[in-house]
Coordinates of C-alpha atoms in Angstrom, one line a residue:
Chain A
M968 CA 0.0 0.0 0.0
E969 CA 1.2 3.5 -0.8
E970 CA 1.3 6.3 1.6
Y971 CA -2.4 6.4 2.5
A972 CA -3.6 9.3 4.6
R973 CA -7.2 10.0 5.5
E974 CA -9.0 12.8 3.9
P975 CA -10.0 15.9 5.9
C976 CA -13.4 15.8 7.4
P977 CA -16.2 16.4 5.0
W978 CA -14.5 14.4 2.3
R979 CA -13.8 11.6 4.7
I980 CA -17.4 10.6 4.5
V981 CA -17.1 9.8 0.8
D982 CA -13.8 8.1 1.4
D983 CA -15.2 5.9 4.2
C984 CA -18.3 5.1 2.2
G985 CA -16.2 3.9 -0.7
G986 CA -13.9 1.9 1.5
A987 CA -16.8 0.2 3.3
F988 CA -18.5 -0.5 0.0
T989 CA -15.3 -2.1 -1.4
M990 CA -14.8 -4.2 1.7
G991 CA -18.4 -5.3 1.7
A992 CA -18.5 -6.1 -2.0
I993 CA -15.3 -8.1 -2.1
G994 CA -15.9 -9.8 1.2
G995 CA -19.5 -10.5 0.2
A996 CA -18.3 -11.9 -3.1
V997 CA -15.9 -14.3 -1.4
F998 CA -18.5 -15.4 1.2
Q999 CA -21.4 -15.7 -1.3
S1000 CA -19.3 -17.7 -3.8
I1001 CA -18.6 -20.3 -1.1
K1002 CA -22.2 -20.3 0.1
G1003 CA -23.5 -20.6 -3.4
F1004 CA -21.1 -23.4 -4.2
R1005 CA -22.2 -25.3 -1.2
N1006 CA -25.9 -24.8 -1.7
A1007 CA -26.0 -25.7 -5.4
P1008 CA -27.2 -29.0 -6.7
I1009 CA -24.6 -31.7 -7.3
G1010 CA -22.2 -31.4 -10.3
I1011 CA -19.2 -29.1 -10.5
N1012 CA -20.7 -27.1 -13.4
R1013 CA -23.9 -26.5 -11.5
R1014 CA -22.0 -25.6 -8.4
L1015 CA -19.9 -23.0 -10.2
L1016 CA -23.1 -21.5 -11.7
G1017 CA -24.8 -21.4 -8.4
S1018 CA -21.7 -19.7 -6.9
L1019 CA -21.8 -17.1 -9.7
A1020 CA -25.5 -16.5 -9.3
A1021 CA -25.2 -16.0 -5.5
V1022 CA -22.3 -13.5 -6.0
K1023 CA -24.3 -11.6 -8.6
E1024 CA -27.3 -11.5 -6.4
R1025 CA -25.9 -10.8 -3.0
A1026 CA -22.5 -9.2 -3.2
P1027 CA -23.7 -5.7 -4.3
V1028 CA -26.3 -5.8 -1.5
V1029 CA -23.7 -6.6 1.1
G1030 CA -21.5 -3.9 -0.2
G1031 CA -24.4 -1.4 -0.2
N1032 CA -25.2 -2.3 3.4
F1033 CA -21.6 -1.8 4.4
A1034 CA -21.5 1.5 2.5
V1035 CA -24.6 2.8 4.3
W1036 CA -23.1 1.9 7.6
G1037 CA -19.7 3.5 6.8
G1038 CA -21.2 6.6 5.3
L1039 CA -23.6 7.2 8.2
F1040 CA -20.9 6.5 10.8
S1041 CA -18.5 8.9 9.2
T1042 CA -21.1 11.6 8.9
I1043 CA -21.9 11.4 12.6
D1044 CA -18.2 11.3 13.4
C1045 CA -17.5 14.4 11.4
T1046 CA -20.5 16.2 12.9
M1047 CA -19.3 15.4 16.4
V1048 CA -15.8 16.6 15.6
H1049 CA -17.3 19.8 14.4
I1050 CA -19.5 20.2 17.5
R1051 CA -17.0 19.0 20.2
K1052 CA -13.9 20.4 18.5
K1053 CA -11.9 17.3 19.3
E1054 CA -11.3 13.9 18.0
D1055 CA -11.2 11.1 20.6
P1056 CA -12.5 7.5 21.0
W1057 CA -15.7 8.7 22.4
N1058 CA -16.7 10.2 19.0
S1059 CA -16.3 6.8 17.4
I1060 CA -18.1 5.0 20.1
T1061 CA -21.0 7.4 20.1
S1062 CA -21.3 7.5 16.3
G1063 CA -21.2 3.7 16.2
A1064 CA -24.1 3.5 18.6
L1065 CA -26.0 6.2 16.9
T1066 CA -25.5 4.6 13.5
G1067 CA -26.8 1.3 14.8
A1068 CA -29.8 3.1 16.3
I1069 CA -30.6 5.0 13.1
L1070 CA -30.3 2.1 10.8
A1071 CA -32.8 0.1 13.0
V1072 CA -35.2 3.0 13.2
R1073 CA -37.9 1.2 11.2
N1074 CA -37.8 -1.9 13.4
G1075 CA -39.1 -0.4 16.7
A1076 CA -37.5 1.0 19.8
G1077 CA -36.3 -2.3 21.2
A1078 CA -34.4 -3.1 18.0
M1079 CA -32.9 0.4 18.0
V1080 CA -31.6 -0.1 21.6
G1081 CA -30.1 -3.5 20.8
S1082 CA -28.5 -2.3 17.6
A1083 CA -27.1 0.8 19.3
V1084 CA -25.5 -1.3 22.0
I1085 CA -24.0 -3.6 19.5
G1086 CA -22.6 -0.7 17.5
G1087 CA -21.2 1.0 20.5
V1088 CA -19.6 -2.1 21.9
L1089 CA -18.1 -3.0 18.5
L1090 CA -16.6 0.4 18.1
A1091 CA -15.4 0.5 21.7
L1092 CA -13.6 -2.8 21.0
I1093 CA -12.0 -1.5 17.8
E1094 CA -10.9 1.7 19.6
G1095 CA -9.6 -0.2 22.5
V1096 CA -7.5 -2.5 20.4
G1097 CA -6.2 0.5 18.5
I1098 CA -5.1 2.2 21.7
L1099 CA -3.5 -1.0 23.0
F1100 CA -1.7 -1.5 19.7
T1101 CA -0.4 2.1 19.9
R1102 CA 0.8 1.6 23.5
Y1103 CA 2.7 -1.6 22.6
S1104 CA 4.3 -0.2 19.5
A1105 CA 5.3 3.0 21.2
E1106 CA 7.1 1.0 23.9
Q1107 CA 9.9 -0.1 21.4
F1108 CA 10.7 3.5 20.5
K1109 CA 11.3 4.5 24.2
P1110 CA 14.9 5.6 24.7
I1111 CA 16.6 3.4 27.3
N1112 CA 18.8 5.9 29.0
P1113 CA 18.2 9.4 27.6
Q1114 CA 21.0 11.9 28.0
M1115 CA 19.5 15.3 28.3
E1116 CA 21.6 18.2 27.2
D1117 CA 22.0 21.1 29.5
P1118 CA 20.4 24.1 27.9
S1119 CA 22.2 26.6 30.1
Q1120 CA 25.5 25.9 28.3
L1121 CA 24.1 27.1 25.0
S1122 CA 23.9 30.8 25.8
Q1123 CA 27.1 31.2 27.7
S1124 CA 29.7 30.6 25.1
G1125 CA 31.0 33.5 23.1
P1126 CA 30.9 34.0 19.4
F1127 CA 34.2 32.1 18.9
G1128 CA 33.8 29.6 21.8
N1129 CA 32.2 26.7 20.0
Q1130 CA 31.0 28.2 16.9
Q1131 CA 30.2 25.3 14.7
Y1132 CA 27.8 26.4 12.0
Q1133 CA 25.9 23.2 12.5
Chain B
M1043 CA 18.5 40.6 12.5
D1044 CA 18.0 44.2 13.6
H1045 CA 20.7 46.8 14.3
Q1046 CA 20.9 46.3 18.0
N1047 CA 21.7 42.6 17.6
A1048 CA 23.9 43.1 14.5
G1049 CA 26.9 44.1 16.6
Y1050 CA 26.9 40.8 18.5
L1051 CA 27.3 38.5 15.6
N1052 CA 29.2 40.9 13.4
V1053 CA 32.7 39.8 14.0
Y1054 CA 33.9 40.4 10.4
G1055 CA 33.3 44.0 10.0
P1056 CA 30.7 46.8 10.1
P1057 CA 27.3 45.8 9.0
S1058 CA 26.6 46.5 5.4
A1059 CA 23.4 46.6 3.5
S1060 CA 24.0 43.2 2.1
A1061 CA 24.5 41.7 5.5
Q1062 CA 20.9 42.3 6.2
F1063 CA 20.0 39.9 3.4
P1064 CA 22.8 37.3 3.4
Y1065 CA 21.5 35.4 0.4
S1066 CA 22.6 38.1 -2.0
P1067 CA 23.7 36.7 -5.4
R1068 CA 27.0 38.5 -5.4
G1069 CA 29.3 40.4 -3.1
N1070 CA 29.5 39.9 0.6
F1071 CA 29.4 36.2 1.2
A1072 CA 31.5 36.2 4.3
P1073 CA 29.3 36.8 7.4
V1074 CA 27.0 33.9 7.0
S1075 CA 27.3 30.3 7.4
P1076 CA 28.7 28.6 4.3
Y1077 CA 25.5 26.5 4.2
L1078 CA 23.4 29.5 3.6
N1079 CA 25.8 31.0 1.1
F1080 CA 24.2 30.2 -2.2
D1081 CA 22.8 32.0 -5.1
P1082 CA 19.0 32.5 -4.8
A1083 CA 18.7 32.1 -8.5
Y1084 CA 18.9 28.3 -7.8
L1085 CA 15.6 28.6 -5.9
A1086 CA 12.7 28.1 -8.3
Q1087 CA 11.0 31.5 -8.3
S1088 CA 7.8 30.7 -10.0
G1089 CA 5.4 27.8 -9.9
P1090 CA 4.4 25.6 -6.9
E1091 CA 7.1 23.6 -5.2
W1092 CA 6.7 20.3 -3.4
I1093 CA 9.2 18.0 -1.8
F1094 CA 8.5 14.4 -2.8
P1095 CA 9.8 11.4 -0.9
E1096 CA 12.4 9.5 -2.9
G1097 CA 10.9 7.4 -5.5
A1098 CA 7.4 8.8 -5.1
S1099 CA 5.4 9.7 -8.1
R1100 CA 4.4 13.3 -8.8
Q1101 CA 0.7 12.7 -8.6
R1102 CA -1.7 10.8 -6.4
G1103 CA -1.9 7.2 -7.2
R1104 CA -5.0 5.3 -8.3
F1105 CA -5.2 3.5 -5.0
E1106 CA -5.5 6.7 -3.1
L1107 CA -8.3 8.0 -5.3
A1108 CA -10.1 4.7 -5.6
F1109 CA -12.1 4.8 -2.3
S1110 CA -13.2 8.4 -3.0
Q1111 CA -14.3 7.4 -6.5
I1112 CA -16.2 4.4 -5.3
G1113 CA -17.9 6.3 -2.4
G1114 CA -18.8 9.1 -4.8
S1115 CA -20.4 6.6 -7.2
V1116 CA -22.3 4.9 -4.5
M1117 CA -23.6 8.2 -3.1
T1118 CA -24.5 9.6 -6.5
G1119 CA -26.3 6.4 -7.4
A1120 CA -28.2 6.4 -4.1
L1121 CA -29.2 10.0 -4.5
L1122 CA -30.4 9.5 -8.1
G1123 CA -32.2 6.3 -7.2
G1124 CA -33.7 8.0 -4.2
F1125 CA -35.1 10.9 -6.3
N1126 CA -36.4 8.4 -8.9
G1127 CA -38.0 6.3 -6.2
F1128 CA -39.6 9.4 -4.6
Y1129 CA -41.1 10.4 -7.9
T1130 CA -42.3 6.9 -8.8
G1131 CA -43.6 6.4 -5.3
L1132 CA -45.5 9.7 -5.4
K1133 CA -47.2 8.7 -8.7
E1134 CA -47.9 5.0 -7.8
T1135 CA -49.3 5.7 -4.3
A1136 CA -51.5 8.4 -5.7
A1137 CA -52.7 6.0 -8.4
A1138 CA -53.3 3.3 -5.9
G1139 CA -55.2 5.7 -3.6
H1140 CA -53.0 5.1 -0.5
V1141 CA -53.3 7.6 2.4
G1142 CA -51.7 8.1 5.8
S1143 CA -49.2 5.6 7.2
V1144 CA -49.7 3.1 4.4
R1145 CA -48.7 5.8 1.8
R1146 CA -45.7 6.8 4.0
T1147 CA -44.4 3.3 4.3
Q1148 CA -44.9 2.6 0.7
M1149 CA -43.0 5.8 -0.2
L1150 CA -40.1 4.8 2.1
N1151 CA -40.0 1.4 0.4
Y1152 CA -39.8 2.9 -3.0
I1153 CA -37.1 5.4 -2.1
T1154 CA -34.9 2.9 -0.2
K1155 CA -35.3 0.1 -2.8
R1156 CA -34.5 2.3 -5.8
G1157 CA -31.8 4.2 -4.0
A1158 CA -30.1 1.1 -2.8
G1159 CA -30.4 -0.6 -6.2
I1160 CA -28.9 2.1 -8.3
G1161 CA -26.3 2.9 -5.7
N1162 CA -25.2 -0.7 -5.5
T1163 CA -25.0 -1.0 -9.3
L1164 CA -22.9 2.1 -9.7
G1165 CA -20.7 1.1 -6.8
V1166 CA -20.0 -2.3 -8.2
I1167 CA -19.0 -0.8 -11.5
A1168 CA -16.8 1.7 -9.7
V1169 CA -15.1 -1.1 -7.7
M1170 CA -14.4 -3.0 -10.9
Y1171 CA -13.1 0.0 -12.7
S1172 CA -10.9 1.0 -9.7
S1173 CA -9.4 -2.5 -9.2
F1174 CA -8.6 -2.8 -12.9
G1175 CA -7.1 0.7 -12.9
V1176 CA -4.9 -0.1 -9.8
I1177 CA -3.8 -3.5 -11.3
F1178 CA -3.0 -2.0 -14.7
S1179 CA -1.0 0.9 -13.2
L1180 CA 0.9 -1.5 -10.9
V1181 CA 1.7 -3.9 -13.7
R1182 CA 2.7 -1.2 -16.3
G1183 CA 4.5 1.0 -13.8
V1184 CA 3.0 4.2 -15.3
D1185 CA -0.3 5.9 -14.8
D1186 CA -1.8 7.5 -17.9
E1187 CA -4.9 7.7 -20.1
L1188 CA -4.3 4.2 -21.5
N1189 CA -4.9 2.8 -18.0
T1190 CA -8.2 4.7 -17.7
V1191 CA -9.5 3.6 -21.0
S1192 CA -8.5 -0.1 -20.7
A1193 CA -9.8 -0.2 -17.1
A1194 CA -13.1 1.2 -18.1
T1195 CA -13.4 -1.3 -21.0
A1196 CA -12.4 -4.2 -18.8
A1197 CA -15.0 -3.1 -16.2
G1198 CA -17.7 -2.9 -18.8
L1199 CA -16.8 -6.3 -20.1
L1200 CA -16.7 -7.9 -16.7
Y1201 CA -19.9 -6.3 -15.5
K1202 CA -21.8 -7.7 -18.4
S1203 CA -19.7 -10.9 -18.7
S1204 CA -22.5 -13.3 -17.7
A1205 CA -25.2 -11.8 -19.9
G1206 CA -24.1 -13.2 -23.2
L1207 CA -21.4 -12.3 -25.7
R1208 CA -23.3 -9.6 -27.4
R1209 CA -24.3 -7.6 -24.3
C1210 CA -20.8 -8.2 -22.9
A1211 CA -19.4 -6.5 -26.0
V1212 CA -21.9 -3.7 -25.6
G1213 CA -20.8 -3.2 -22.0
G1214 CA -17.2 -3.1 -23.0
A1215 CA -17.9 -0.6 -25.9
L1216 CA -19.9 1.6 -23.5
G1217 CA -17.0 1.7 -21.0
F1218 CA -14.5 2.3 -23.8
S1219 CA -16.5 5.2 -25.2
L1220 CA -17.2 6.8 -21.8
A1221 CA -13.5 6.6 -20.8
T1222 CA -12.4 7.9 -24.2
A1223 CA -14.7 10.9 -24.0
Y1224 CA -13.5 11.6 -20.4
C1225 CA -9.8 11.4 -21.5
L1226 CA -10.4 13.7 -24.5
W1227 CA -12.2 16.2 -22.3
T1228 CA -9.6 16.2 -19.5
G1229 CA -6.7 16.2 -22.0
R1230 CA -8.1 18.8 -24.4
D1231 CA -5.4 21.4 -23.5
R1232 CA -2.7 19.0 -24.5
L1233 CA -4.5 18.0 -27.6
Q1234 CA -4.9 21.6 -28.6
Q1235 CA -1.2 22.1 -28.1
M1236 CA -0.4 19.0 -30.1
F1237 CA -2.5 19.9 -33.1
S1238 CA -2.4 23.6 -33.2
P1239 CA 0.2 25.1 -35.7
S1240 CA 3.2 26.2 -33.7
P1241 CA 3.4 30.0 -33.2
A1242 CA 7.0 30.2 -34.3

């Protein structure tokens, strides 16, 4: 992968939506091809055809569901960044929960609460793993015995004392 | 450096006018560090300047743009499909005589179904186009219009690959012509330069 930096905030929504769609479509294609292969009638030709039919039928739908999730999540995340003026794990967790709730809005209040809890816990897990990973990887860059330079020496020497021109 | 401070560092002589701006192209080179002692003519005076990491290309790669393109396609498709569904739903529910919550639910169904359908279609085509583009640019090592055209053709062929040879060819031709039109439009300045009689 090349140097891949995230876009600044309003454009991040488009970016995340596309990334989620790609992930869902490719993952859905792999999953549905296996499922279609297994569920088809006997005979390798029929199995391959069933696999293809399942991919054509379901993979775009899985991708679309992912895209809606990613786009809505990112929209709420950016809105919270704008309102709270800071980016922290709570933004992600809250927007995960809100996304779950909004997407279940047609299924009743109970489903909304359940979906919100799932979204929040999922995002909390992701953020927690990210923080742990950062902690562990930061550990190896810690200097073992740092030698601090004395800043008071810098101003005392004259123009010819230790003039080094870098 | 102002004149109060100038005496402190000035160990080579009285401050002159050129000592104020040590990067002068000629004359008094002495009072500054040899590392700063260069002719400013070497600095590019016009045009934007960037520092690229070693080996990096001068433009954003296809992979970097891919997700934005896919997301843009999905969102555009969802928006178009949503409007289409809204219009169709308004007509159909009026014709069927639905009122109240039945009409509202039916409208929502129309909007979400159409929006999701067109969004998914456009998104899948964009995924195919972007993956072909990334693969081609990785294999060839350069990123130019040929990649765009061939990726669009391949995406059209692949999208219609299971609908029969004829429709497959139609899909490929559609991708080819769209990409060619896009490339001609974005490269029109270069084409103009290429075909216009030289002014000299």
